[in-house]
CSV table of N, CA and C in Angstrom, one decimal:
chain,number,residue,atom,x,y,z
A,1,ARG,N,82.0,86.5,116.4
A,1,ARG,CA,82.1,88.9,115.8
A,1,ARG,C,83.5,88.5,116.7
A,2,TYR,N,83.8,90.3,115.6
A,2,TYR,CA,84.8,90.7,115.5
A,2,TYR,C,85.6,91.5,116.9
A,3,GLY,N,84.0,92.5,117.6
A,3,GLY,CA,84.5,92.9,118.7
A,3,GLY,C,84.2,92.1,119.8
A,4,ALA,N,83.9,90.9,120.1
A,4,ALA,CA,84.0,89.6,121.3
A,4,ALA,C,85.6,89.4,121.3
A,5,LYS,N,86.1,88.9,119.8
A,5,LYS,CA,86.8,88.4,120.2
A,5,LYS,C,88.1,89.2,120.7
A,6,MET,N,87.8,90.8,119.9
A,6,MET,CA,88.9,91.3,120.7
A,6,MET,C,89.0,91.9,122.4
A,7,GLU,N,87.6,92.2,123.0
A,7,GLU,CA,87.2,92.2,123.9
A,7,GLU,C,87.7,91.1,125.3
A,8,GLU,N,87.5,90.0,123.7
A,8,GLU,CA,87.8,88.2,125.4
A,8,GLU,C,89.5,88.6,125.3
A,9,SER,N,90.5,88.6,124.1
A,9,SER,CA,92.3,88.3,124.3
A,9,SER,C,92.2,89.3,125.4
A,10,LEU,N,91.4,90.8,124.7
A,10,LEU,CA,92.6,91.7,126.0
A,10,LEU,C,92.3,91.4,127.5
A,11,LEU,N,90.9,90.9,127.9
A,11,LEU,CA,90.8,90.4,129.3
A,11,LEU,C,90.9,89.2,130.0
A,12,ARG,N,91.3,88.3,129.1
A,12,ARG,CA,92.2,86.9,128.8
A,12,ARG,C,93.8,87.5,129.9
A,13,VAL,N,93.8,88.6,128.8
A,13,VAL,CA,95.9,89.2,128.8
A,13,VAL,C,95.3,89.6,131.1
A,14,LEU,N,94.4,90.2,130.9
A,14,LEU,CA,94.1,90.9,132.2
A,14,LEU,C,94.0,89.8,132.9
A,15,LEU,N,93.6,89.0,132.9
A,15,LEU,CA,93.0,87.9,133.8
A,15,LEU,C,94.8,86.8,134.5
A,16,ALA,N,95.7,86.9,133.2
A,16,ALA,CA,96.8,86.4,133.1
A,16,ALA,C,97.5,87.6,134.5
A,17,SER,N,98.3,88.7,134.4
A,17,SER,CA,98.5,89.1,134.8
A,17,SER,C,98.2,91.0,136.2
A,18,PRO,N,98.3,91.5,136.5
A,18,PRO,CA,98.5,91.7,137.6
A,18,PRO,C,99.2,93.0,136.3
A,19,SER,N,99.7,93.2,136.2
A,19,SER,CA,100.6,94.3,135.4
A,19,SER,C,100.0,95.0,134.2
A,20,TRP,N,99.3,94.5,133.5
A,20,TRP,CA,98.7,93.6,132.6
A,20,TRP,C,96.7,94.8,133.1
A,21,ARG,N,96.5,95.2,134.4
A,21,ARG,CA,95.2,95.2,134.8
A,21,ARG,C,95.4,96.7,134.8
A,22,THR,N,96.5,96.6,135.3
A,22,THR,CA,96.7,98.0,136.0
A,22,THR,C,96.6,100.1,134.6
A,23,ARG,N,97.7,98.0,134.3
A,23,ARG,CA,98.3,99.2,132.0
A,23,ARG,C,96.3,99.7,131.4
A,24,ALA,N,95.8,98.8,131.6
A,24,ALA,CA,94.6,98.4,131.0
A,24,ALA,C,93.4,99.1,131.0
A,25,ALA,N,93.9,100.2,133.3
A,25,ALA,CA,92.6,100.1,133.7
A,25,ALA,C,92.9,101.5,133.6
A,26,GLY,N,94.1,102.4,133.0
A,26,GLY,CA,94.2,104.2,132.5
A,26,GLY,C,94.3,104.1,131.2
A,27,GLU,N,94.2,103.0,130.5
A,27,GLU,CA,93.9,103.2,129.2
A,27,GLU,C,92.1,103.5,128.4
A,28,PHE,N,91.7,101.8,129.1
A,28,PHE,CA,90.0,101.7,129.0
A,28,PHE,C,89.1,102.5,130.1
A,29,THR,N,87.6,102.0,129.4
A,29,THR,CA,87.2,102.4,130.5
A,29,THR,C,86.5,101.5,130.6
A,30,SER,N,85.6,100.8,131.3
A,30,SER,CA,84.6,100.0,130.8
A,30,SER,C,83.3,100.3,130.1
A,31,GLY,N,83.6,101.2,129.1
A,31,GLY,CA,82.2,101.3,127.8
A,31,GLY,C,83.0,101.6,127.0
A,32,ASP,N,84.7,101.0,126.7
A,32,ASP,CA,85.2,100.6,125.3
A,32,ASP,C,84.4,99.0,125.5
A,33,PHE,N,83.9,98.6,126.4
A,33,PHE,CA,83.1,96.9,125.9
A,33,PHE,C,81.5,97.1,125.4
A,34,GLU,N,81.4,96.1,124.3
A,34,GLU,CA,80.2,96.7,124.1
A,34,GLU,C,79.4,95.4,124.7
A,35,LEU,N,79.6,94.3,125.1
A,35,LEU,CA,79.4,92.8,125.6
A,35,LEU,C,79.5,93.3,127.0
A,36,ALA,N,77.9,93.0,128.0
A,36,ALA,CA,77.7,93.2,128.8
A,36,ALA,C,78.5,92.4,129.6
A,37,GLY,N,78.7,91.0,129.8
A,37,GLY,CA,79.5,90.0,130.3
A,37,GLY,C,80.7,90.1,130.8
A,38,PHE,N,82.0,91.1,129.0
A,38,PHE,CA,82.8,91.3,129.5
A,38,PHE,C,82.9,92.7,129.9
A,39,ARG,N,81.8,93.5,130.5
A,39,ARG,CA,82.0,95.2,130.8
A,39,ARG,C,82.9,94.6,132.1
A,40,ALA,N,81.6,93.9,132.2
A,40,ALA,CA,81.5,93.4,133.8
A,40,ALA,C,82.5,92.9,134.8
A,41,VAL,N,82.8,92.6,133.8
A,41,VAL,CA,84.7,91.4,134.4
A,41,VAL,C,85.9,92.4,133.5
A,42,PHE,N,85.6,93.1,132.7
A,42,PHE,CA,86.6,94.5,132.9
A,42,PHE,C,86.5,94.7,133.8
A,43,GLU,N,84.7,95.9,134.8
A,43,GLU,CA,85.2,96.8,135.6
A,43,GLU,C,85.3,95.7,136.5
A,44,ALA,N,84.9,95.2,137.2
A,44,ALA,CA,85.9,93.9,138.3
A,44,ALA,C,87.5,93.8,138.3
A,45,LEU,N,87.6,93.4,138.2
A,45,LEU,CA,89.5,93.2,137.2
A,45,LEU,C,89.7,94.8,137.9
A,46,ALA,N,89.5,95.6,137.0
A,46,ALA,CA,90.2,96.8,136.7
A,46,ALA,C,90.0,97.5,138.0
A,47,ALA,N,89.4,97.3,139.2
A,47,ALA,CA,88.8,97.7,140.0
A,47,ALA,C,89.8,97.1,141.5
A,48,LEU,N,90.5,96.0,141.1
A,48,LEU,CA,91.1,95.4,142.2
A,48,LEU,C,93.0,96.1,142.5
A,49,PRO,N,93.1,95.4,143.8
A,49,PRO,CA,94.3,96.2,143.9
A,49,PRO,C,95.3,95.7,143.1
A,50,GLU,N,96.5,96.8,142.7
A,50,GLU,CA,97.7,96.4,142.0
A,50,GLU,C,98.0,94.5,142.1
A,51,ASN,N,98.3,93.8,143.0
A,51,ASN,CA,98.6,92.9,143.6
A,51,ASN,C,97.6,91.6,143.7
A,52,ALA,N,96.2,92.3,143.4
A,52,ALA,CA,95.6,91.0,143.3
A,52,ALA,C,95.5,89.7,142.5
A,53,ASP,N,95.5,89.3,143.0
A,53,ASP,CA,94.3,87.2,141.8
A,53,ASP,C,93.1,87.9,141.3
A,54,ALA,N,93.9,87.5,139.9
A,54,ALA,CA,92.0,87.9,139.4
A,54,ALA,C,90.6,87.1,139.7
A,55,SER,N,90.7,85.6,140.3
A,55,SER,CA,89.9,85.0,140.9
A,55,SER,C,89.1,86.3,142.1
A,56,ASP,N,89.8,87.2,142.1
A,56,ASP,CA,89.7,88.4,144.0
A,56,ASP,C,88.5,89.2,142.4
A,57,ALA,N,88.5,89.6,141.6
A,57,ALA,CA,86.8,89.9,141.1
A,57,ALA,C,85.9,89.3,140.9
A,58,LEU,N,85.9,87.8,141.2
A,58,LEU,CA,85.2,87.0,140.8
A,58,LEU,C,84.2,87.1,141.5
A,59,PRO,N,84.1,88.2,143.8
A,59,PRO,CA,83.0,87.9,143.7
A,59,PRO,C,82.6,89.3,143.6
A,60,HIS,N,83.0,90.5,143.1
A,60,HIS,CA,82.4,91.1,142.9
A,60,HIS,C,81.5,91.6,141.6
A,61,LEU,N,81.2,89.6,141.1
A,61,LEU,CA,81.0,90.5,140.0
A,61,LEU,C,79.6,89.8,140.0
A,62,PRO,N,78.6,90.8,139.1
A,62,PRO,CA,77.4,89.8,139.4
A,62,PRO,C,77.2,89.3,139.2
A,63,GLU,N,76.5,88.1,139.5
A,63,GLU,CA,76.0,86.8,139.5
A,63,GLU,C,75.8,86.4,137.8
A,64,GLU,N,75.1,87.2,137.1
A,64,GLU,CA,74.5,86.3,135.7
A,64,GLU,C,76.0,86.4,135.1
A,65,PHE,N,77.1,87.0,135.5
A,65,PHE,CA,77.8,87.0,135.2
A,65,PHE,C,79.5,86.0,135.0
A,66,ALA,N,79.6,85.9,136.2
A,66,ALA,CA,80.3,85.0,136.8
A,66,ALA,C,80.6,83.8,136.0
A,67,GLY,N,79.4,83.2,135.3
A,67,GLY,CA,79.9,81.8,134.1
A,67,GLY,C,80.8,82.6,132.6
A,68,VAL,N,81.0,84.0,132.7
A,68,VAL,CA,81.6,84.6,131.4
A,68,VAL,C,82.8,84.7,132.1
A,69,PHE,N,83.3,85.2,133.0
A,69,PHE,CA,84.3,85.3,134.7
A,69,PHE,C,85.6,83.8,134.2
A,70,GLU,N,84.2,82.8,134.6
A,70,GLU,CA,84.6,81.8,134.5
A,70,GLU,C,85.4,81.4,132.4
A,71,ARG,N,84.3,80.9,131.5
A,71,ARG,CA,85.0,81.0,130.1
A,71,ARG,C,86.2,81.6,130.6
A,72,LEU,N,86.0,82.6,130.5
A,72,LEU,CA,87.6,83.6,130.6
A,72,LEU,C,88.9,83.2,130.7
A,73,ARG,N,88.8,82.4,132.3
A,73,ARG,CA,89.6,81.5,132.7
A,73,ARG,C,90.2,80.9,132.4
A,74,GLU,N,89.4,80.1,132.1
A,74,GLU,CA,89.4,78.7,131.5
A,74,GLU,C,90.1,78.9,129.8
A,75,SER,N,89.6,79.8,129.2
A,75,SER,CA,90.3,80.3,128.4
A,75,SER,C,91.1,81.0,127.9
A,76,ALA,N,91.8,81.2,129.5
A,76,ALA,CA,93.2,81.6,129.6
A,76,ALA,C,94.2,80.8,130.1
A,77,ALA,N,93.9,79.6,130.6
A,77,ALA,CA,94.6,78.5,131.6
A,77,ALA,C,94.9,78.0,130.5
A,78,THR,N,94.2,77.5,129.3
A,78,THR,CA,94.1,76.4,127.9
A,78,THR,C,95.4,77.6,127.1
A,79,ARG,N,96.3,78.6,127.1
A,79,ARG,CA,96.5,79.1,126.7
A,79,ARG,C,98.1,79.0,127.3
A,80,PRO,N,98.6,78.7,127.5
A,80,PRO,CA,99.8,78.8,127.8
A,80,PRO,C,100.7,79.0,127.2
A,81,GLY,N,102.2,80.1,128.0
A,81,GLY,CA,103.0,79.9,126.9
A,81,GLY,C,102.2,81.6,125.6
A,82,LEU,N,101.3,81.8,126.1
A,82,LEU,CA,100.5,83.0,125.3
A,82,LEU,C,101.4,84.7,125.5
A,83,ASP,N,101.7,85.0,123.6
A,83,ASP,CA,102.5,86.2,125.0
A,83,ASP,C,101.7,87.3,124.9
A,84,LEU,N,102.0,87.8,126.3
A,84,LEU,CA,101.0,88.8,126.8
A,84,LEU,C,100.9,90.0,126.1
A,85,ASP,N,102.6,90.2,126.1
A,85,ASP,CA,102.2,92.3,125.1
A,85,ASP,C,102.3,92.3,124.2
A,86,ARG,N,102.4,90.7,123.3
A,86,ARG,CA,102.0,91.2,122.2
A,86,ARG,C,100.1,90.6,122.4
A,87,GLU,N,99.4,90.0,123.2
A,87,GLU,CA,98.3,89.8,122.8
A,87,GLU,C,97.6,90.4,122.9
A,88,TYR,N,98.0,91.6,124.4
A,88,TYR,CA,97.5,92.8,124.7
A,88,TYR,C,97.8,93.8,123.8
A,89,GLU,N,98.6,94.3,123.6
A,89,GLU,CA,99.0,95.5,122.2
A,89,GLU,C,97.9,95.2,120.8
A,90,GLY,N,97.4,93.9,120.0
A,90,GLY,CA,96.7,94.0,119.4
A,90,GLY,C,95.5,94.0,119.5
A,91,ALA,N,94.9,93.4,120.9
A,91,ALA,CA,93.3,93.2,121.0
A,91,ALA,C,93.3,95.8,121.5
A,92,ALA,N,94.2,95.6,122.0
A,92,ALA,CA,94.0,97.3,122.6
A,92,ALA,C,93.9,97.8,121.2
A,93,GLU,N,95.3,97.6,120.5
A,93,GLU,CA,94.9,98.6,119.1
A,93,GLU,C,93.8,98.6,118.1
A,94,LYS,N,93.4,97.2,118.7
A,94,LYS,CA,91.9,96.9,117.7
A,94,LYS,C,90.5,97.8,119.1
A,95,LEU,N,90.5,97.5,120.1
A,95,LEU,CA,90.0,98.6,120.6
A,95,LEU,C,89.5,100.2,120.4
A,96,ARG,N,91.4,100.6,120.3
A,96,ARG,CA,91.6,101.9,119.8
A,96,ARG,C,90.7,102.2,118.4
A,97,ASP,N,91.6,101.3,117.6
A,97,ASP,CA,90.2,102.3,115.9
A,97,ASP,C,89.1,101.2,116.5
A,98,ARG,N,88.5,101.0,117.3
A,98,ARG,CA,86.5,100.2,117.1
A,98,ARG,C,86.3,102.7,117.8
A,99,ALA,N,86.8,102.2,118.3
A,99,ALA,CA,86.7,104.1,118.7
A,99,ALA,C,86.8,105.0,117.7
A,100,GLU,N,87.5,105.2,117.5
A,100,GLU,CA,88.0,106.1,116.2
A,100,GLU,C,87.4,106.3,115.1
A,101,PHE,N,87.0,104.8,114.5
A,101,PHE,CA,86.4,104.4,114.3
A,101,PHE,C,85.0,104.5,113.6
A,102,ARG,N,84.1,105.1,114.9
A,102,ARG,CA,82.9,104.9,115.4
A,102,ARG,C,82.9,106.7,115.6
A,103,ARG,N,83.6,107.1,116.0
A,103,ARG,CA,84.1,108.7,115.7
A,103,ARG,C,84.1,109.3,114.7
A,104,VAL,N,84.7,109.2,113.6
A,104,VAL,CA,84.8,109.3,112.1
A,104,VAL,C,83.3,109.1,111.6
A,105,PHE,N,82.4,107.7,111.7
A,105,PHE,CA,81.4,107.3,111.4
A,105,PHE,C,80.6,108.3,111.4
A,106,ARG,N,80.4,109.4,112.8
A,106,ARG,CA,80.1,110.0,112.7
A,106,ARG,C,80.5,111.5,112.4
A,107,ILE,N,81.2,111.5,112.0
A,107,ILE,CA,81.5,113.0,111.2
A,107,ILE,C,79.9,112.6,109.8
A,108,GLN,N,80.1,114.6,109.4
A,108,GLN,CA,79.2,114.4,108.1
A,108,GLN,C,79.9,115.0,107.2
A,109,ASP,N,80.8,115.7,107.9
A,109,ASP,CA,81.1,116.5,106.8
A,109,ASP,C,82.8,115.7,105.9
A,110,PRO,N,82.5,116.0,104.8
A,110,PRO,CA,83.4,114.4,104.0
A,110,PRO,C,85.2,115.0,104.0
A,111,ALA,N,85.1,116.1,104.1
A,111,ALA,CA,87.1,116.9,104.2
A,111,ALA,C,87.2,116.4,105.1
A,112,GLU,N,86.0,117.1,106.9
A,112,GLU,CA,87.0,116.4,107.6
A,112,GLU,C,87.1,115.4,107.9
A,113,ARG,N,86.6,114.5,107.2
A,113,ARG,CA,86.7,113.1,107.6
A,113,ARG,C,88.2,112.2,106.6
A,114,ARG,N,88.5,113.0,106.1
A,114,ARG,CA,89.4,113.4,105.3
A,114,ARG,C,90.3,113.4,105.6
A,115,ARG,N,90.2,114.3,106.1
A,115,ARG,CA,91.6,115.3,106.9
A,115,ARG,C,91.7,114.6,108.3
A,116,ILE,N,90.3,113.8,108.5
A,116,ILE,CA,91.8,112.6,110.2
A,116,ILE,C,92.0,112.0,109.7
A,117,MET,N,91.2,111.1,108.4
A,117,MET,CA,91.8,110.0,108.3
A,117,MET,C,93.5,110.3,107.2
A,118,MET,N,93.3,110.6,106.7
A,118,MET,CA,95.3,111.1,106.6
A,118,MET,C,95.3,111.5,107.3
A,119,ALA,N,95.7,111.1,108.5
A,119,ALA,CA,96.5,111.5,109.9
A,119,ALA,C,96.6,110.0,110.5
A,120,TRP,N,95.8,109.3,110.4
A,120,TRP,CA,96.0,107.3,110.3
A,120,TRP,C,97.8,106.6,109.8
A,121,SER,N,97.7,105.7,110.3
A,121,SER,CA,98.5,105.4,110.2
A,121,SER,C,98.5,104.2,109.0
A,122,PRO,N,99.4,103.6,108.4
A,122,PRO,CA,98.8,102.6,106.7
A,122,PRO,C,98.1,101.2,107.4
A,123,GLU,N,98.1,101.2,108.8
A,123,GLU,CA,98.2,99.9,109.1
A,123,GLU,C,96.6,100.0,109.3
A,124,ARG,N,95.7,101.1,110.4
A,124,ARG,CA,94.6,102.2,110.6
A,124,ARG,C,93.9,101.8,109.6
A,125,LYS,N,94.3,103.0,108.1
A,125,LYS,CA,93.7,102.4,106.7
A,125,LYS,C,93.1,101.1,107.0
A,126,GLN,N,94.1,100.5,106.7
A,126,GLN,CA,94.0,99.2,105.7
A,126,GLN,C,92.5,98.1,107.0
A,127,ARG,N,93.1,98.6,108.1
A,127,ARG,CA,92.1,98.2,108.8
A,127,ARG,C,90.8,98.6,108.2
A,128,TRP,N,90.9,100.0,108.6
A,128,TRP,CA,89.3,100.8,108.2
A,128,TRP,C,88.8,100.2,106.0
A,129,MET,N,89.4,99.8,105.9
A,129,MET,CA,88.9,99.3,104.7
A,129,MET,C,88.2,98.2,104.6
A,130,TRP,N,89.1,97.2,105.2
A,130,TRP,CA,88.2,96.3,105.8
A,130,TRP,C,87.5,96.0,106.4
A,131,LEU,N,86.8,96.2,107.8
A,131,LEU,CA,85.6,97.1,108.2
A,131,LEU,C,84.8,97.3,107.0
A,132,ARG,N,85.1,98.7,106.7
A,132,ARG,CA,84.6,98.9,105.6
A,132,ARG,C,83.9,97.9,104.7
A,133,ALA,N,84.7,96.9,103.9
A,133,ALA,CA,84.4,96.0,102.7
A,133,ALA,C,83.7,94.8,104.0
A,134,ASP,N,83.6,94.8,104.9
A,134,ASP,CA,82.7,94.0,106.1
A,134,ASP,C,81.5,94.4,106.0
A,135,LEU,N,81.6,95.2,106.1
A,135,LEU,CA,79.7,96.4,106.3
A,135,LEU,C,79.2,96.2,105.0
A,136,SER,N,79.7,96.4,103.6
A,136,SER,CA,78.9,96.9,102.6
A,136,SER,C,79.0,95.5,102.4
A,137,ALA,N,79.2,93.9,102.8
A,137,ALA,CA,78.9,92.4,102.6
A,137,ALA,C,78.2,92.2,103.4
A,138,ARG,N,77.8,92.8,104.7
A,138,ARG,CA,76.4,91.8,105.8
A,138,ARG,C,75.4,92.0,104.8
A,139,ARG,N,75.7,94.0,104.6
A,139,ARG,CA,74.2,94.9,103.9
A,139,ARG,C,73.7,93.6,103.0
A,140,SER,N,75.2,93.7,101.9
A,140,SER,CA,74.3,93.0,100.9
A,140,SER,C,73.4,91.4,101.5
A,141,ARG,N,73.8,90.8,102.0
A,141,ARG,CA,73.4,89.4,102.8
A,141,ARG,C,72.2,89.6,103.3
A,142,ARG,N,72.0,90.8,103.8
A,142,ARG,CA,70.3,90.6,104.3
A,142,ARG,C,69.7,91.3,103.3
A,143,GLN,N,70.2,92.3,101.8
A,143,GLN,CA,68.8,92.4,101.5
A,143,GLN,C,68.3,90.8,100.6
């Protein structure tokens, strides 16, 4: 799933670097994460002191999500040389898009929706088009 992959990418970076945890804690909330396990891991990581080791979050996780944490940590460990800046920015941008797209989906007034979308970057407009095409394809497969 698209959403799960972006959440996982961001969490891998947070597991790898305390400075990224601090940045993410200021930019995102647990509400930005759809998957309960990823939400719990984010909360535990974001609550850590600035220079704490990521593994210090494990005792603060509900037991049912300890496996999620371990899988994320293993995934991060198997990716040496990961470009943390690129990985973070890519995942963060998609999380921001998801929040913006949800906001726009709720707008009933077509003129207001167009006004908002006109201010988007060309990249965000393209991602919107991909999302709309994906949703349309999913609906047609269900029918």
